[in-house]
Short mmCIF file of C-alpha atoms in Angstrom, two decimals:
data_model
loop_
_atom_site.label_atom_id
_atom_site.label_comp_id
_atom_site.label_asym_id
_atom_site.label_seq_id
_atom_site.Cartn_x
_atom_site.Cartn_y
_atom_site.Cartn_z
CA MET A 1 26.04 20.56 -0.17
CA PRO A 2 27.31 17.98 2.37
CA TYR A 3 30.16 19.02 4.65
CA SER A 4 32.60 17.30 6.98
CA PHE A 5 33.74 19.04 10.17
CA PHE A 6 37.09 18.79 11.95
CA LEU A 7 38.47 19.75 15.35
CA ASN A 8 42.26 19.61 15.65
CA GLU A 9 42.17 17.66 12.35
CA GLU A 10 40.00 14.97 14.01
CA GLU A 11 36.74 14.51 12.12
CA ILE A 12 33.58 15.13 14.16
CA GLU A 13 31.66 11.98 13.28
CA ALA A 14 28.99 11.86 16.04
CA THR A 15 28.96 14.69 18.59
CA LEU A 16 31.41 17.43 19.50
CA SER A 17 31.77 16.15 23.08
CA ALA A 18 32.61 12.65 21.83
CA THR A 19 35.30 14.08 19.54
CA ILE A 20 36.77 16.13 22.43
CA SER A 21 36.89 13.00 24.58
CA LYS A 22 38.63 11.11 21.78
CA ILE A 23 41.24 13.88 21.33
CA ASN A 24 41.89 14.09 25.08
CA SER A 25 42.26 10.32 25.49
CA SER A 26 44.75 10.15 22.61
CA ALA A 27 46.69 13.14 24.03
CA THR A 28 47.15 11.35 27.36
CA ASN A 29 48.22 8.14 25.59
CA SER A 30 51.94 7.55 26.06
CA SER A 31 52.29 6.55 22.40
CA ALA A 32 50.66 9.76 21.13
CA PRO A 33 52.84 11.83 18.79
CA SER A 34 54.57 14.85 20.27
CA GLY A 35 52.51 18.00 19.93
CA SER A 36 49.21 16.28 20.75
CA GLU A 37 47.28 18.59 23.08
CA SER A 38 44.15 18.10 25.13
CA VAL A 39 41.09 20.23 24.41
CA SER A 40 38.87 21.98 26.92
CA ASP A 41 35.16 22.19 26.13
CA GLU A 42 35.07 25.54 27.95
CA ALA A 43 37.51 27.15 25.52
CA VAL A 44 36.78 28.68 22.13
CA LEU A 45 37.15 25.85 19.63
CA LYS A 46 38.17 26.32 16.02
CA ILE A 47 36.14 23.94 13.85
CA ILE A 48 37.17 23.55 10.22
CA TYR A 49 34.66 22.45 7.60
CA GLN A 50 35.26 21.01 4.14
CA PRO A 51 32.72 20.40 1.38
CA GLN A 52 32.20 16.81 0.29
CA ALA A 53 31.20 15.55 -3.14
CA VAL A 54 27.52 16.13 -3.94
CA PHE A 55 27.32 12.65 -5.50
CA ARG A 56 28.11 9.20 -4.13
CA VAL A 57 30.05 6.43 -5.84
CA ARG A 58 28.82 2.92 -5.12
CA THR A 59 31.51 0.49 -4.09
CA VAL A 60 32.49 -2.28 -6.50
CA THR A 61 31.57 -5.73 -5.22
CA ARG A 62 32.00 -8.24 -8.07
CA CYS A 63 34.00 -9.05 -11.17
CA ALA A 64 31.77 -8.18 -14.12
CA SER A 65 34.21 -9.21 -16.86
CA SER A 66 37.48 -11.07 -17.16
CA LEU A 67 38.96 -10.02 -20.48
CA PRO A 68 41.70 -12.02 -22.22
CA GLY A 69 43.74 -10.63 -25.10
CA HIS A 70 47.15 -9.68 -23.79
CA THR A 71 49.74 -12.44 -23.97
CA GLU A 72 52.01 -11.04 -21.25
CA ALA A 73 51.54 -9.24 -17.93
CA ILE A 74 49.39 -6.07 -17.97
CA LEU A 75 51.59 -3.29 -16.60
CA CYS A 76 49.31 -0.25 -16.83
CA ALA A 77 45.56 0.39 -17.12
CA SER A 78 44.05 3.85 -17.45
CA PHE A 79 40.50 5.13 -18.03
CA SER A 80 39.89 8.00 -20.42
CA PRO A 81 38.92 11.36 -18.85
CA ASP A 82 35.23 10.73 -19.56
CA GLY A 83 35.42 7.13 -18.28
CA LEU A 84 33.99 5.65 -21.48
CA ARG A 85 37.18 3.96 -22.69
CA LEU A 86 40.09 2.12 -21.15
CA ALA A 87 43.70 1.73 -22.33
CA THR A 88 46.06 -1.03 -21.20
CA ALA A 89 49.80 -1.47 -21.77
CA SER A 90 51.45 -4.87 -21.60
CA GLY A 91 54.69 -6.78 -21.70
CA ASP A 92 53.49 -8.20 -25.05
CA THR A 93 54.49 -4.80 -26.61
CA SER A 94 50.88 -3.86 -27.41
CA VAL A 95 48.50 -1.18 -26.21
CA ARG A 96 44.86 -2.27 -26.20
CA LEU A 97 41.74 -0.10 -26.14
CA TRP A 98 38.50 -1.29 -24.52
CA ASP A 99 34.92 -0.04 -24.58
CA THR A 100 33.81 0.22 -20.94
CA ASN A 101 30.08 0.09 -21.68
CA THR A 102 30.21 -3.22 -23.55
CA GLU A 103 33.40 -4.34 -21.75
CA THR A 104 34.90 -5.53 -25.01
CA PRO A 105 38.14 -4.72 -26.88
CA TYR A 106 37.81 -2.45 -29.88
CA GLN A 107 41.38 -1.66 -30.95
CA GLU A 108 44.83 -3.20 -30.67
CA CYS A 109 47.69 -0.72 -31.10
CA ARG A 110 50.88 -2.36 -32.37
CA GLY A 111 54.17 -0.61 -32.99
CA HIS A 112 56.37 -0.90 -29.92
CA SER A 113 59.19 -3.45 -30.17
CA ASN A 114 59.54 -4.01 -26.42
CA TRP A 115 57.40 -3.87 -23.27
CA ALA A 116 54.81 -1.08 -23.23
CA LEU A 117 55.29 0.34 -19.74
CA CYS A 118 52.90 3.28 -19.38
CA VAL A 119 49.95 4.96 -21.08
CA LYS A 120 48.48 8.43 -20.60
CA TRP A 121 45.32 10.00 -22.04
CA SER A 122 45.36 13.65 -23.04
CA PRO A 123 42.94 15.65 -20.82
CA ASP A 124 40.58 16.19 -23.77
CA GLY A 125 40.53 12.42 -24.45
CA LYS A 126 41.52 12.84 -28.12
CA ARG A 127 45.02 11.39 -27.95
CA LEU A 128 46.78 8.58 -26.17
CA ALA A 129 50.53 8.38 -25.48
CA SER A 130 52.40 5.20 -24.60
CA GLY A 131 55.98 4.77 -23.38
CA SER A 132 58.04 1.65 -23.86
CA MET A 133 61.25 -0.17 -23.08
CA ASP A 134 62.14 0.36 -26.77
CA LYS A 135 63.04 4.01 -25.80
CA THR A 136 60.20 5.50 -27.84
CA VAL A 137 56.91 7.23 -27.11
CA ARG A 138 54.07 6.52 -29.52
CA LEU A 139 50.95 8.61 -30.09
CA TRP A 140 47.65 6.92 -30.94
CA ASP A 141 44.20 7.95 -32.12
CA PRO A 142 41.88 6.39 -29.49
CA GLU A 143 38.99 6.12 -31.96
CA SER A 144 40.72 4.23 -34.77
CA GLY A 145 43.77 2.87 -32.93
CA GLU A 146 45.89 4.41 -35.69
CA LEU A 147 49.50 5.37 -34.94
CA LEU A 148 49.73 9.17 -35.14
CA GLY A 149 53.48 9.39 -34.69
CA THR A 150 56.59 8.24 -32.85
CA LEU A 151 58.73 10.42 -30.57
CA ASN A 152 62.39 9.38 -30.72
CA GLY A 153 65.23 10.84 -28.67
CA HIS A 154 65.51 9.11 -25.31
CA LYS A 155 68.48 6.76 -24.89
CA GLN A 156 66.86 4.47 -22.29
CA PHE A 157 63.35 3.20 -21.61
CA ILE A 158 60.45 5.54 -20.80
CA THR A 159 59.44 5.64 -17.12
CA SER A 160 56.65 8.24 -17.00
CA LEU A 161 54.44 10.52 -19.14
CA ASP A 162 52.24 13.55 -18.53
CA TRP A 163 50.25 16.00 -20.67
CA GLU A 164 50.00 19.77 -20.42
CA PRO A 165 46.82 20.62 -18.45
CA LEU A 166 43.67 21.44 -20.40
CA HIS A 167 43.13 24.73 -18.57
CA VAL A 168 46.55 25.93 -19.80
CA ASP A 169 46.18 24.84 -23.43
CA PRO A 170 42.85 23.45 -24.71
CA SER A 171 44.57 21.91 -27.76
CA CYS A 172 46.67 19.59 -25.53
CA ARG A 173 49.66 19.88 -27.87
CA ARG A 174 52.49 19.34 -25.42
CA LEU A 175 53.62 16.18 -23.65
CA VAL A 176 56.46 15.60 -21.18
CA THR A 177 58.25 12.24 -21.00
CA ALA A 178 60.75 10.90 -18.45
CA SER A 179 63.35 8.23 -19.01
CA LYS A 180 65.92 6.04 -17.32
CA ASP A 181 68.54 8.05 -19.25
CA GLY A 182 68.24 10.80 -16.58
CA THR A 183 66.39 13.31 -18.74
CA ALA A 184 62.86 14.51 -19.36
CA ARG A 185 61.76 15.88 -22.73
CA VAL A 186 58.92 18.21 -23.70
CA TRP A 187 57.36 17.48 -27.09
CA ASP A 188 55.03 19.18 -29.53
CA VAL A 189 52.83 16.20 -30.45
CA THR A 190 51.37 17.91 -33.52
CA ARG A 191 54.75 18.49 -35.17
CA ARG A 192 56.38 15.44 -33.40
CA VAL A 193 59.42 17.48 -32.36
CA CYS A 194 61.25 17.82 -29.05
CA LEU A 195 60.87 21.42 -27.85
CA PHE A 196 63.49 21.17 -25.08
CA THR A 197 65.25 18.65 -22.85
CA LEU A 198 65.26 18.82 -19.04
CA SER A 199 68.69 17.47 -18.13
CA SER A 200 70.10 18.05 -14.68
CA HIS A 201 69.46 14.77 -12.89
CA THR A 202 72.42 12.43 -12.48
CA MET A 203 70.38 9.20 -12.37
CA SER A 204 67.16 7.77 -13.79
CA VAL A 205 64.06 10.02 -13.74
CA THR A 206 61.38 7.88 -12.10
CA CYS A 207 58.33 10.14 -12.35
CA VAL A 208 57.22 13.35 -14.06
CA LYS A 209 54.23 15.62 -13.39
CA TRP A 210 52.97 18.65 -15.32
CA GLY A 211 51.39 20.95 -12.75
CA GLY A 212 48.67 23.50 -13.27
CA GLU A 213 50.79 26.49 -12.21
CA GLY A 214 53.15 26.41 -15.18
CA TYR A 215 55.78 24.06 -13.75
CA ILE A 216 57.00 20.56 -14.53
CA TYR A 217 58.21 18.36 -11.68
CA THR A 218 60.68 15.48 -12.07
CA ALA A 219 61.67 12.94 -9.40
CA SER A 220 64.83 10.88 -9.69
CA GLN A 221 66.95 8.10 -8.25
CA ASP A 222 69.51 10.83 -7.47
CA ARG A 223 67.28 11.59 -4.40
CA THR A 224 66.13 15.00 -5.68
CA ILE A 225 62.98 16.52 -7.14
CA LYS A 226 63.47 19.31 -9.66
CA VAL A 227 61.08 22.10 -10.60
CA TRP A 228 61.20 23.37 -14.20
CA ASN A 229 59.57 26.26 -16.00
CA ALA A 230 57.12 24.66 -18.47
CA THR A 231 57.50 27.52 -20.95
CA ASP A 232 61.24 27.35 -21.67
CA GLY A 233 62.56 24.41 -19.61
CA ALA A 234 64.65 26.56 -17.25
CA ILE A 235 65.30 24.97 -13.86
CA VAL A 236 63.56 26.86 -11.06
CA ARG A 237 64.65 25.00 -7.93
CA THR A 238 65.84 21.64 -6.60
CA LEU A 239 64.02 19.98 -3.70
CA THR A 240 66.29 17.92 -1.45
CA GLY A 241 65.55 15.94 1.69
CA HIS A 242 65.01 12.32 0.73
CA GLY A 243 67.81 9.93 1.70
CA HIS A 244 67.23 7.42 -1.10
CA TRP A 245 65.63 7.04 -4.54
CA VAL A 246 62.43 9.05 -5.07
CA ASN A 247 59.95 6.56 -6.54
CA THR A 248 56.66 8.37 -6.86
CA MET A 249 55.04 11.82 -6.94
CA ALA A 250 51.47 13.10 -6.74
CA LEU A 251 49.93 16.58 -6.93
CA ASN A 252 46.84 17.39 -4.90
CA THR A 253 45.26 18.55 -8.20
CA ASP A 254 46.15 15.35 -10.12
CA TYR A 255 42.56 14.21 -10.53
CA VAL A 256 41.23 17.43 -12.08
CA LEU A 257 44.34 17.79 -14.24
CA ARG A 258 43.74 14.27 -15.55
CA THR A 259 40.00 14.66 -16.21
CA GLY A 260 40.05 18.25 -17.52
CA SER A 261 36.52 19.51 -18.10
CA TYR A 262 34.81 16.14 -17.39
CA ASP A 263 32.93 15.91 -14.08
CA HIS A 264 30.25 13.67 -12.56
CA THR A 265 27.53 15.26 -14.71
CA GLY A 266 29.13 13.95 -17.93
CA LYS A 267 28.48 17.27 -19.68
CA GLU A 268 30.10 17.80 -23.09
CA TYR A 269 31.25 21.27 -24.20
CA ASP A 270 30.75 22.68 -27.68
CA THR A 271 34.04 24.57 -27.98
CA PRO A 272 37.58 24.05 -26.63
CA GLU A 273 37.33 27.44 -24.93
CA GLU A 274 34.27 26.36 -22.93
CA ALA A 275 36.03 23.14 -21.92
CA GLN A 276 39.11 25.14 -20.94
CA ALA A 277 37.05 27.50 -18.75
CA ARG A 278 35.39 24.55 -16.97
CA ALA A 279 38.76 22.82 -16.47
CA LEU A 280 40.18 26.01 -14.93
CA GLU A 281 37.17 26.34 -12.65
CA ARG A 282 37.56 22.73 -11.41
CA TRP A 283 41.31 23.16 -10.89
CA LEU A 284 40.85 26.33 -8.83
CA GLU A 285 38.21 24.62 -6.66
CA VAL A 286 40.60 21.81 -5.70
CA LYS A 287 43.76 23.93 -5.44
CA GLY A 288 42.12 26.47 -3.13
CA LYS A 289 43.85 29.71 -2.21
CA GLY A 290 47.33 28.27 -1.72
CA PRO A 291 49.79 26.78 -4.22
CA GLU A 292 49.65 23.18 -5.39
CA ILE A 293 50.94 20.60 -2.91
CA LEU A 294 53.31 17.88 -4.12
CA ALA A 295 53.75 14.58 -2.26
CA THR A 296 56.82 12.42 -2.89
CA GLY A 297 57.53 8.86 -1.74
CA SER A 298 60.94 7.27 -1.48
CA ASP A 299 63.00 4.17 -0.78
CA ASP A 300 63.92 5.88 2.52
CA PHE A 301 60.45 4.86 3.90
CA THR A 302 59.25 8.49 4.10
CA VAL A 303 56.76 10.76 2.34
CA TYR A 304 57.44 14.49 1.98
CA LEU A 305 54.93 17.26 1.31
CA TRP A 306 56.11 20.33 -0.65
CA GLN A 307 54.81 23.56 -2.10
CA PRO A 308 57.28 23.39 -5.00
CA SER A 309 56.14 26.49 -6.87
CA LYS A 310 56.79 28.58 -3.77
CA ASP A 311 59.50 27.07 -1.56
CA LYS A 312 62.28 24.49 -1.70
CA LYS A 313 61.83 23.46 1.94
CA PRO A 314 59.40 20.62 2.67
CA LEU A 315 56.10 21.35 4.45
CA GLU A 316 56.06 18.02 6.30
CA ARG A 317 57.99 14.77 6.59
CA LEU A 318 55.64 11.81 7.04
CA THR A 319 57.09 8.72 8.69
CA GLY A 320 55.63 5.40 9.75
CA HIS A 321 56.13 2.99 6.87
CA ALA A 322 58.63 0.19 7.48
CA ARG A 323 59.67 -0.38 3.87
CA LEU A 324 59.98 1.60 0.65
CA ILE A 325 57.06 3.77 -0.53
CA ASN A 326 55.75 2.47 -3.84
CA VAL A 327 52.96 4.93 -4.57
CA VAL A 328 51.37 8.11 -3.17
CA SER A 329 47.95 9.24 -4.35
CA TRP A 330 45.78 12.26 -3.50
CA SER A 331 42.01 12.02 -3.22
CA PRO A 332 40.15 13.83 -6.04
CA ASP A 333 39.14 16.66 -3.67
CA GLY A 334 42.78 17.16 -2.63
CA HIS A 335 42.10 16.77 1.11
CA LEU A 336 43.52 13.28 1.74
CA LEU A 337 46.73 11.49 0.78
CA ALA A 338 47.16 7.72 0.66
CA SER A 339 50.61 6.13 0.65
CA ALA A 340 51.26 2.46 -0.13
CA SER A 341 54.38 0.55 0.74
CA PHE A 342 56.18 -2.74 0.38
CA ASP A 343 55.44 -3.16 4.13
CA LYS A 344 51.96 -4.34 2.91
CA ASN A 345 50.18 -1.40 4.55
CA ILE A 346 48.44 1.74 3.31
CA LYS A 347 48.51 4.93 5.38
CA LEU A 348 46.09 7.83 5.14
CA TRP A 349 47.19 11.42 5.84
CA SER A 350 45.48 14.81 5.86
CA ASP A 351 46.54 17.53 3.43
CA ARG A 352 48.48 19.10 6.32
CA GLY A 353 50.45 15.91 6.90
CA LYS A 354 48.57 14.65 9.96
CA PHE A 355 48.43 10.85 10.21
CA ILE A 356 44.85 9.56 10.08
CA ALA A 357 44.86 5.76 9.83
CA THR A 358 46.68 2.62 8.72
CA PHE A 359 44.84 0.16 6.49
CA ARG A 360 46.01 -3.42 7.03
CA GLY A 361 44.77 -6.45 5.15
CA HIS A 362 47.08 -7.20 2.24
CA VAL A 363 49.54 -10.04 2.76
CA GLY A 364 51.82 -8.90 -0.07
CA GLU A 365 53.41 -5.65 -1.22
CA VAL A 366 50.89 -2.99 -2.29
CA TYR A 367 51.57 -1.91 -5.87
CA GLN A 368 48.85 0.58 -6.78
CA ILE A 369 46.04 2.78 -5.41
CA ALA A 370 43.05 4.38 -7.17
CA TRP A 371 40.43 6.69 -5.64
CA SER A 372 36.72 6.87 -6.32
CA SER A 373 35.73 10.25 -7.75
CA ASP A 374 33.78 11.23 -4.61
CA SER A 375 36.90 10.75 -2.39
CA ARG A 376 35.02 8.41 -0.03
CA LEU A 377 36.59 5.11 -1.16
CA PHE A 378 39.83 3.87 -2.65
CA VAL A 379 40.96 0.55 -4.09
CA SER A 380 44.38 -1.08 -3.81
CA GLY A 381 46.09 -3.79 -5.85
CA SER A 382 48.75 -6.04 -4.39
CA LYS A 383 51.30 -8.74 -4.96
CA ASP A 384 48.92 -11.04 -3.03
CA SER A 385 46.69 -11.17 -6.20
CA THR A 386 43.74 -9.37 -4.57
CA LEU A 387 42.09 -5.97 -4.81
CA LYS A 388 40.69 -4.38 -1.68
CA VAL A 389 38.25 -1.49 -1.39
CA TRP A 390 38.70 0.72 1.68
CA ASP A 391 36.22 3.12 3.30
CA VAL A 392 37.71 6.47 4.32
CA SER A 393 35.07 7.37 6.92
CA SER A 394 35.05 4.04 8.78
CA LYS A 395 38.77 3.47 8.06
CA LYS A 396 38.01 -0.20 7.44
CA LEU A 397 38.02 -2.73 4.63
CA ARG A 398 34.82 -2.39 2.59
CA GLU A 399 35.26 -5.17 0.01
CA ASP A 400 37.80 -7.93 -0.56
CA LEU A 401 38.06 -8.74 -4.28
CA PRO A 402 39.93 -11.95 -5.07
CA GLY A 403 39.95 -13.32 -8.59
CA HIS A 404 43.30 -12.72 -10.20
CA ALA A 405 45.66 -15.69 -10.34
CA ASP A 406 48.83 -13.63 -9.88
CA GLU A 407 50.20 -10.24 -8.79
CA VAL A 408 47.99 -7.21 -9.51
CA TYR A 409 50.23 -4.58 -11.12
CA THR A 410 47.72 -1.86 -11.93
CA VAL A 411 44.28 -0.61 -10.84
CA ASP A 412 42.19 2.36 -11.91
CA TRP A 413 38.76 3.65 -10.86
CA SER A 414 36.79 5.20 -13.71
CA PRO A 415 36.09 8.95 -13.40
CA ASP A 416 32.35 8.28 -13.76
CA GLY A 417 32.58 5.99 -10.71
CA GLN A 418 30.91 3.03 -12.42
CA ARG A 419 33.76 0.50 -12.50
CA VAL A 420 37.27 -0.46 -11.47
CA ALA A 421 39.78 -2.01 -13.87
CA SER A 422 42.71 -4.16 -12.78
CA GLY A 423 45.60 -5.68 -14.73
CA SER A 424 47.70 -8.56 -13.53
CA LYS A 425 50.68 -10.76 -14.16
CA ASP A 426 48.08 -13.44 -15.05
CA ARG A 427 47.55 -11.50 -18.37
CA LEU A 428 43.88 -10.83 -17.69
CA LEU A 429 42.12 -7.49 -17.52
CA LYS A 430 39.29 -7.59 -14.99
CA VAL A 431 36.45 -5.08 -14.74
CA TRP A 432 34.72 -4.80 -11.35
CA ARG A 433 31.27 -3.28 -10.75
CA ASN A 434 28.67 -2.89 -8.05
#
């Protein structure tokens, strides 16, 4: 098992004495943040260690396929939990399904009457939900592309979707949807009925997350984040602090909630109960002993860290971006947080909120981030029409991936680590490989 070691949240990359020198030089720097302290090598030092992934994902270096099909901009691309299939949603009102091994389309899902804005796979990979500007959510069979049902009830377009975690319910029957109408709704997808409505926000709900501790989190343009009981929809607490619209949320357990029982071994489980047990085991590994940590990004240029199941006060307020925060994303191991902004930069933070590095290179707003499953690399897509792969350990650009002819709206790194998918305003889906 490989480990990484930290002293005062500074990673020990070469020798302990070199790390102490680095900490002391930054502490004496006039621009160092308040609270930075020098370290004596004659004192007792507390060194923290964290396990790293036992496997390594190879960086993507080339465009393997450029796939036409959509007739308008591709707004969302998402790999299935096992990484074998890919779903894309487009302004042409369709959802398309692609086979990642052959890199060819195999189903076109038609039914929406306006832009398809978002897609979300159930954690068991057996259902796909899509939300649209036509105010509906549609459920699809990923194998046949057949429409399983339509969820009607929202009065404005759908902004976000999330499924109940596999370790809570192995049948994956419940789905939460958020809308510009200021509400979120929890649905039973088998019976196609709304179980309850989460209505307390006064403006559009921009993002929704279904956590692993039995809570649903909603972020809104009314500057608040609300915590709801996932069993009955009762409001638990309201998180306040942001000074402007809350655009994005991420849980430090997002990756394992998304992939359920699927890990780097690709093992399949015979029964739902076995898959549920493995999903719970993976979730507990990432969550650790404390509660889940929620990161929120806002138009007020800040990122907040919360423990929403426990406290309504923020853990940390992360500043440094010069324009609105477009996306926040946790690494699969839950130790690192990346935030991307319209200031064209990406910042990396520790799980305790300590600033680690700024990644500069894009010449346009950064729209999306996706992590490799070993947490050592991440890829970003930008208005400047490029993708860039960044190395966490060296804190430098690893690969520059031009190829799209227009803004890159969406990127995703497959859970099996083999490929990256990107969708653009140029209407092409590109698949990148090593």
